[in-house]
Amino acid sequence: MTLTIAVVGAGGKMGLRISNNLQRSDHTVFYCESGSAGIQRTVDAGRTVTDTETAVATADVVILSVPDIALGPVSAAVVPRVRPGTIVLTLDPAAAYANLLYQRDDVEYAVAHPCHPSVFLQRKTQAELDDTFGGIAAPQDVVAALESGNSAAIATAEQVIRLMYAPVLDVHWVTVKQLAYLEPTLVEVVACMIGDLLNDALRETVDTVGVPEPAARAMLMGHVQVALANGLRGDNPFSDACLIAMDYGRRKLIKDDWKSIFDDAELDSVLKQMLHLDHIHR
Ligand SMILES: NC(=O)c1ccc[n+]([C@@H]2O[C@H](COP(=O)([O-])OP(=O)(O)OC[C@H]3O[C@@H](n4cnc5c(N)ncnc54)[C@H](O)[C@@H]3O)[C@@H](O)[C@H]2O)c1
């Protein structure tokens, strides 16, 4: 089915990425931007900017690729102008979970977040090796939500999701709340924080202890792979001495109540901070 798709925020980081992929499709795609820098980036990418009101009025799918804190006002400006049955697709669950999106009963709301290519992906080409973010050459999964359960809307949304984040392996359909526990809780609160902590630990090893950086970096990069392969995939057991060191590290670094990040109140707390809200309406 040939669709009409409007990308609002087409000159932003994600807007440019998904537009690059959508532009190669047979669908009619409108690129909408309000910021002068974003307009320039859209034009530099070889695309024409279309007025948002005009674009969304005929769209089957409207992708809101604007900052999460702008999704309330942007959806309030856009959603009243779309046709009944239009799919309004956001790229992060935070605003949908916090009920910031302008609501209409005759509109389908979807969220789709890229997983990024797996650390265990068997990459075969240089382009796949270079594509750590995904959406260019390395295949990735996507997690998505469309809570009305409308199967035709899910099929249309998946068609667009597979194009804009291509190449895509699987699209996993979950609830908005489950997606919010994936991002931010699992992957930003935990995984990205640990990635940043690893960099801090590397800097301490080099700057404070004085270990030559190439040695420290080589040791860390190899052991990160082993830690992930053993910890997440069970490739090999950790040695007995390593288990003692890991236990020491956990007691030294991790608070006893760390699992409270999986409580709804804590999810609300982190989302409030991310979206600059006083409270979450649910
Ligand atoms: N950046 C990432 O790595 C990443 C990854 C996954 C999902 N996301 C999600 O993608 C969405 C977009 O994030 P981003 O990082 O691309 O943001 P960004 O700030 O890079 O880009 C947003 C763009 O939207 C434009 N914009 C703002 N208001 C507009 C309006 N009313 N009409 C038209 N254009 C408007 C801005 O000018 C800007 O070019 C967010 O929901 C974010 O959570 C981002």
PDB file of C-alpha atoms in Angstrom, residues 65-196:
ATOM      1  CA  SER A  65      10.256  13.574  15.477  1.00  0.00           C
ATOM      2  CA  VAL A  66      10.527  16.574  17.782  1.00  0.00           C
ATOM      3  CA  PRO A  67      12.110  16.772  21.251  1.00  0.00           C
ATOM      4  CA  ASP A  68      10.047  14.942  23.886  1.00  0.00           C
ATOM      5  CA  ILE A  69       9.485  18.144  25.870  1.00  0.00           C
ATOM      6  CA  ALA A  70       7.922  19.719  22.732  1.00  0.00           C
ATOM      7  CA  LEU A  71       5.538  16.817  22.013  1.00  0.00           C
ATOM      8  CA  GLY A  72       2.660  18.309  24.072  1.00  0.00           C
ATOM      9  CA  PRO A  73       2.407  21.598  22.159  1.00  0.00           C
ATOM     10  CA  VAL A  74       3.435  20.080  18.810  1.00  0.00           C
ATOM     11  CA  SER A  75       0.801  17.321  19.069  1.00  0.00           C
ATOM     12  CA  ALA A  76      -1.795  19.954  20.086  1.00  0.00           C
ATOM     13  CA  ALA A  77      -0.991  21.873  16.901  1.00  0.00           C
ATOM     14  CA  VAL A  78      -0.818  18.821  14.618  1.00  0.00           C
ATOM     15  CA  VAL A  79      -3.333  16.198  15.802  1.00  0.00           C
ATOM     16  CA  PRO A  80      -6.508  18.360  15.383  1.00  0.00           C
ATOM     17  CA  ARG A  81      -5.552  18.772  11.687  1.00  0.00           C
ATOM     18  CA  VAL A  82      -5.128  15.093  10.749  1.00  0.00           C
ATOM     19  CA  ARG A  83      -7.795  12.922   9.116  1.00  0.00           C
ATOM     20  CA  PRO A  84      -9.687  10.297  11.159  1.00  0.00           C
ATOM     21  CA  GLY A  85      -7.708   7.039  11.202  1.00  0.00           C
ATOM     22  CA  THR A  86      -4.328   8.739  10.851  1.00  0.00           C
ATOM     23  CA  ILE A  87      -1.488   7.091  12.744  1.00  0.00           C
ATOM     24  CA  VAL A  88       0.435   9.546  14.933  1.00  0.00           C
ATOM     25  CA  LEU A  89       3.823   7.944  15.523  1.00  0.00           C
ATOM     26  CA  THR A  90       6.276   9.136  18.165  1.00  0.00           C
ATOM     27  CA  LEU A  91       9.814   7.847  18.571  1.00  0.00           C
ATOM     28  CA  ASP A  92      10.049   7.605  22.370  1.00  0.00           C
ATOM     29  CA  PRO A  93       7.479   6.419  24.940  1.00  0.00           C
ATOM     30  CA  ALA A  94       8.061   9.167  27.534  1.00  0.00           C
ATOM     31  CA  ALA A  95       5.483  11.693  26.300  1.00  0.00           C
ATOM     32  CA  ALA A  96       2.872   9.029  25.498  1.00  0.00           C
ATOM     33  CA  TYR A  97       3.304   7.422  28.934  1.00  0.00           C
ATOM     34  CA  ALA A  98       3.049  10.827  30.647  1.00  0.00           C
ATOM     35  CA  ASN A  99      -0.160  11.589  28.690  1.00  0.00           C
ATOM     36  CA  LEU A 100       1.319  14.673  27.047  1.00  0.00           C
ATOM     37  CA  LEU A 101      -0.006  13.876  23.569  1.00  0.00           C
ATOM     38  CA  TYR A 102      -3.137  15.689  22.380  1.00  0.00           C
ATOM     39  CA  GLN A 103      -5.885  13.042  22.371  1.00  0.00           C
ATOM     40  CA  ARG A 104      -8.504  12.225  19.743  1.00  0.00           C
ATOM     41  CA  ASP A 105     -10.641   9.074  19.783  1.00  0.00           C
ATOM     42  CA  ASP A 106     -10.483   8.675  16.000  1.00  0.00           C
ATOM     43  CA  VAL A 107      -6.676   8.773  15.746  1.00  0.00           C
ATOM     44  CA  GLU A 108      -4.244   5.867  16.260  1.00  0.00           C
ATOM     45  CA  TYR A 109      -1.259   6.573  18.518  1.00  0.00           C
ATOM     46  CA  ALA A 110       1.896   4.531  18.034  1.00  0.00           C
ATOM     47  CA  VAL A 111       5.381   4.661  19.534  1.00  0.00           C
ATOM     48  CA  ALA A 112       8.419   2.975  17.984  1.00  0.00           C
ATOM     49  CA  HIS A 113      11.892   3.022  19.456  1.00  0.00           C
ATOM     50  CA  PRO A 114      14.905   1.523  17.680  1.00  0.00           C
ATOM     51  CA  CYS A 115      16.863  -1.061  19.705  1.00  0.00           C
ATOM     52  CA  HIS A 116      20.123  -0.199  17.896  1.00  0.00           C
ATOM     53  CA  PRO A 117      22.184  -3.084  16.470  1.00  0.00           C
ATOM     54  CA  SER A 118      22.975  -5.766  19.049  1.00  0.00           C
ATOM     55  CA  VAL A 119      26.442  -5.869  20.547  1.00  0.00           C
ATOM     56  CA  PHE A 120      26.393  -9.549  19.543  1.00  0.00           C
ATOM     57  CA  LEU A 121      25.390  -8.883  15.909  1.00  0.00           C
ATOM     58  CA  GLN A 122      27.505 -10.917  13.493  1.00  0.00           C
ATOM     59  CA  ARG A 123      28.634  -8.017  11.293  1.00  0.00           C
ATOM     60  CA  LYS A 124      29.873  -9.009   7.857  1.00  0.00           C
ATOM     61  CA  THR A 125      30.741  -5.745   6.081  1.00  0.00           C
ATOM     62  CA  GLN A 126      32.630  -2.557   6.945  1.00  0.00           C
ATOM     63  CA  ALA A 127      29.382  -0.613   6.576  1.00  0.00           C
ATOM     64  CA  GLU A 128      27.736  -2.883   9.166  1.00  0.00           C
ATOM     65  CA  LEU A 129      30.739  -2.471  11.475  1.00  0.00           C
ATOM     66  CA  ASP A 130      30.582   1.316  11.155  1.00  0.00           C
ATOM     67  CA  ASP A 131      26.814   1.521  11.782  1.00  0.00           C
ATOM     68  CA  THR A 132      26.714   1.378  15.584  1.00  0.00           C
ATOM     69  CA  PHE A 133      23.480   3.455  15.793  1.00  0.00           C
ATOM     70  CA  GLY A 134      21.539   1.455  13.216  1.00  0.00           C
ATOM     71  CA  GLY A 135      19.310   2.640  10.406  1.00  0.00           C
ATOM     72  CA  ILE A 136      22.072   2.549   7.801  1.00  0.00           C
ATOM     73  CA  ALA A 137      23.592  -0.913   7.279  1.00  0.00           C
ATOM     74  CA  ALA A 138      23.545  -2.943  10.508  1.00  0.00           C
ATOM     75  CA  PRO A 139      20.245  -4.761  11.188  1.00  0.00           C
ATOM     76  CA  GLN A 140      18.413  -3.921  14.394  1.00  0.00           C
ATOM     77  CA  ASP A 141      15.165  -4.786  16.179  1.00  0.00           C
ATOM     78  CA  VAL A 142      12.517  -2.197  17.076  1.00  0.00           C
ATOM     79  CA  VAL A 143      10.152  -2.139  20.064  1.00  0.00           C
ATOM     80  CA  ALA A 144       6.788  -0.528  19.387  1.00  0.00           C
ATOM     81  CA  ALA A 145       3.392   0.098  20.970  1.00  0.00           C
ATOM     82  CA  LEU A 146      -0.051   0.753  19.502  1.00  0.00           C
ATOM     83  CA  GLU A 147      -2.464   0.248  22.334  1.00  0.00           C
ATOM     84  CA  SER A 148      -5.794   0.339  20.494  1.00  0.00           C
ATOM     85  CA  GLY A 149      -4.842  -3.069  19.095  1.00  0.00           C
ATOM     86  CA  ASN A 150      -6.265  -2.119  15.663  1.00  0.00           C
ATOM     87  CA  SER A 151      -4.629  -4.770  13.472  1.00  0.00           C
ATOM     88  CA  ALA A 152      -4.791  -2.719  10.246  1.00  0.00           C
ATOM     89  CA  ALA A 153      -3.148   0.243  11.998  1.00  0.00           C
ATOM     90  CA  ILE A 154      -0.482  -2.055  13.485  1.00  0.00           C
ATOM     91  CA  ALA A 155       0.267  -3.461  10.028  1.00  0.00           C
ATOM     92  CA  THR A 156       0.558   0.028   8.514  1.00  0.00           C
ATOM     93  CA  ALA A 157       2.672   1.277  11.416  1.00  0.00           C
ATOM     94  CA  GLU A 158       4.978  -1.742  11.122  1.00  0.00           C
ATOM     95  CA  GLN A 159       5.381  -1.109   7.388  1.00  0.00           C
ATOM     96  CA  VAL A 160       6.583   2.442   8.119  1.00  0.00           C
ATOM     97  CA  ILE A 161       8.662   1.416  11.153  1.00  0.00           C
ATOM     98  CA  ARG A 162      10.517  -1.209   9.103  1.00  0.00           C
ATOM     99  CA  LEU A 163      11.320   1.410   6.457  1.00  0.00           C
ATOM    100  CA  MET A 164      12.379   4.283   8.670  1.00  0.00           C
ATOM    101  CA  TYR A 165      14.683   2.219  10.905  1.00  0.00           C
ATOM    102  CA  ALA A 166      15.853  -0.128   8.116  1.00  0.00           C
ATOM    103  CA  PRO A 167      17.363  -2.642   8.052  1.00  0.00           C
ATOM    104  CA  VAL A 168      15.006  -4.109  10.688  1.00  0.00           C
ATOM    105  CA  LEU A 169      14.983  -7.726  11.883  1.00  0.00           C
ATOM    106  CA  ASP A 170      12.018  -7.934  14.311  1.00  0.00           C
ATOM    107  CA  VAL A 171       9.420  -5.460  15.532  1.00  0.00           C
ATOM    108  CA  HIS A 172       8.366  -6.345  19.098  1.00  0.00           C
ATOM    109  CA  TRP A 173       4.904  -5.058  20.068  1.00  0.00           C
ATOM    110  CA  VAL A 174       4.512  -4.158  23.766  1.00  0.00           C
ATOM    111  CA  THR A 175       2.496  -1.659  25.838  1.00  0.00           C
ATOM    112  CA  VAL A 176       3.531   1.987  26.206  1.00  0.00           C
ATOM    113  CA  LYS A 177       4.305   1.317  29.875  1.00  0.00           C
ATOM    114  CA  GLN A 178       6.505  -1.662  29.010  1.00  0.00           C
ATOM    115  CA  LEU A 179       8.298   0.482  26.444  1.00  0.00           C
ATOM    116  CA  ALA A 180       8.827   3.163  29.117  1.00  0.00           C
ATOM    117  CA  TYR A 181      10.421   0.528  31.382  1.00  0.00           C
ATOM    118  CA  LEU A 182      12.725  -0.390  28.489  1.00  0.00           C
ATOM    119  CA  GLU A 183      13.595   3.247  27.770  1.00  0.00           C
ATOM    120  CA  PRO A 184      14.488   5.065  29.975  1.00  0.00           C
ATOM    121  CA  THR A 185      14.711   2.525  32.820  1.00  0.00           C
ATOM    122  CA  LEU A 186      16.559  -0.472  31.358  1.00  0.00           C
ATOM    123  CA  VAL A 187      18.662   1.150  28.683  1.00  0.00           C
ATOM    124  CA  GLU A 188      19.256   4.759  29.798  1.00  0.00           C
ATOM    125  CA  VAL A 189      19.051   4.602  33.593  1.00  0.00           C
ATOM    126  CA  VAL A 190      21.092   1.372  33.665  1.00  0.00           C
ATOM    127  CA  ALA A 191      22.941   0.551  30.418  1.00  0.00           C
ATOM    128  CA  CYS A 192      23.921   4.041  29.245  1.00  0.00           C
ATOM    129  CA  MET A 193      24.825   5.063  32.799  1.00  0.00           C
ATOM    130  CA  ILE A 194      27.128   2.032  33.076  1.00  0.00           C
ATOM    131  CA  GLY A 195      28.711   2.872  29.703  1.00  0.00           C
ATOM    132  CA  ASP A 196      29.454   6.357  31.025  1.00  0.00           C
TER     133      ASP A 196
END
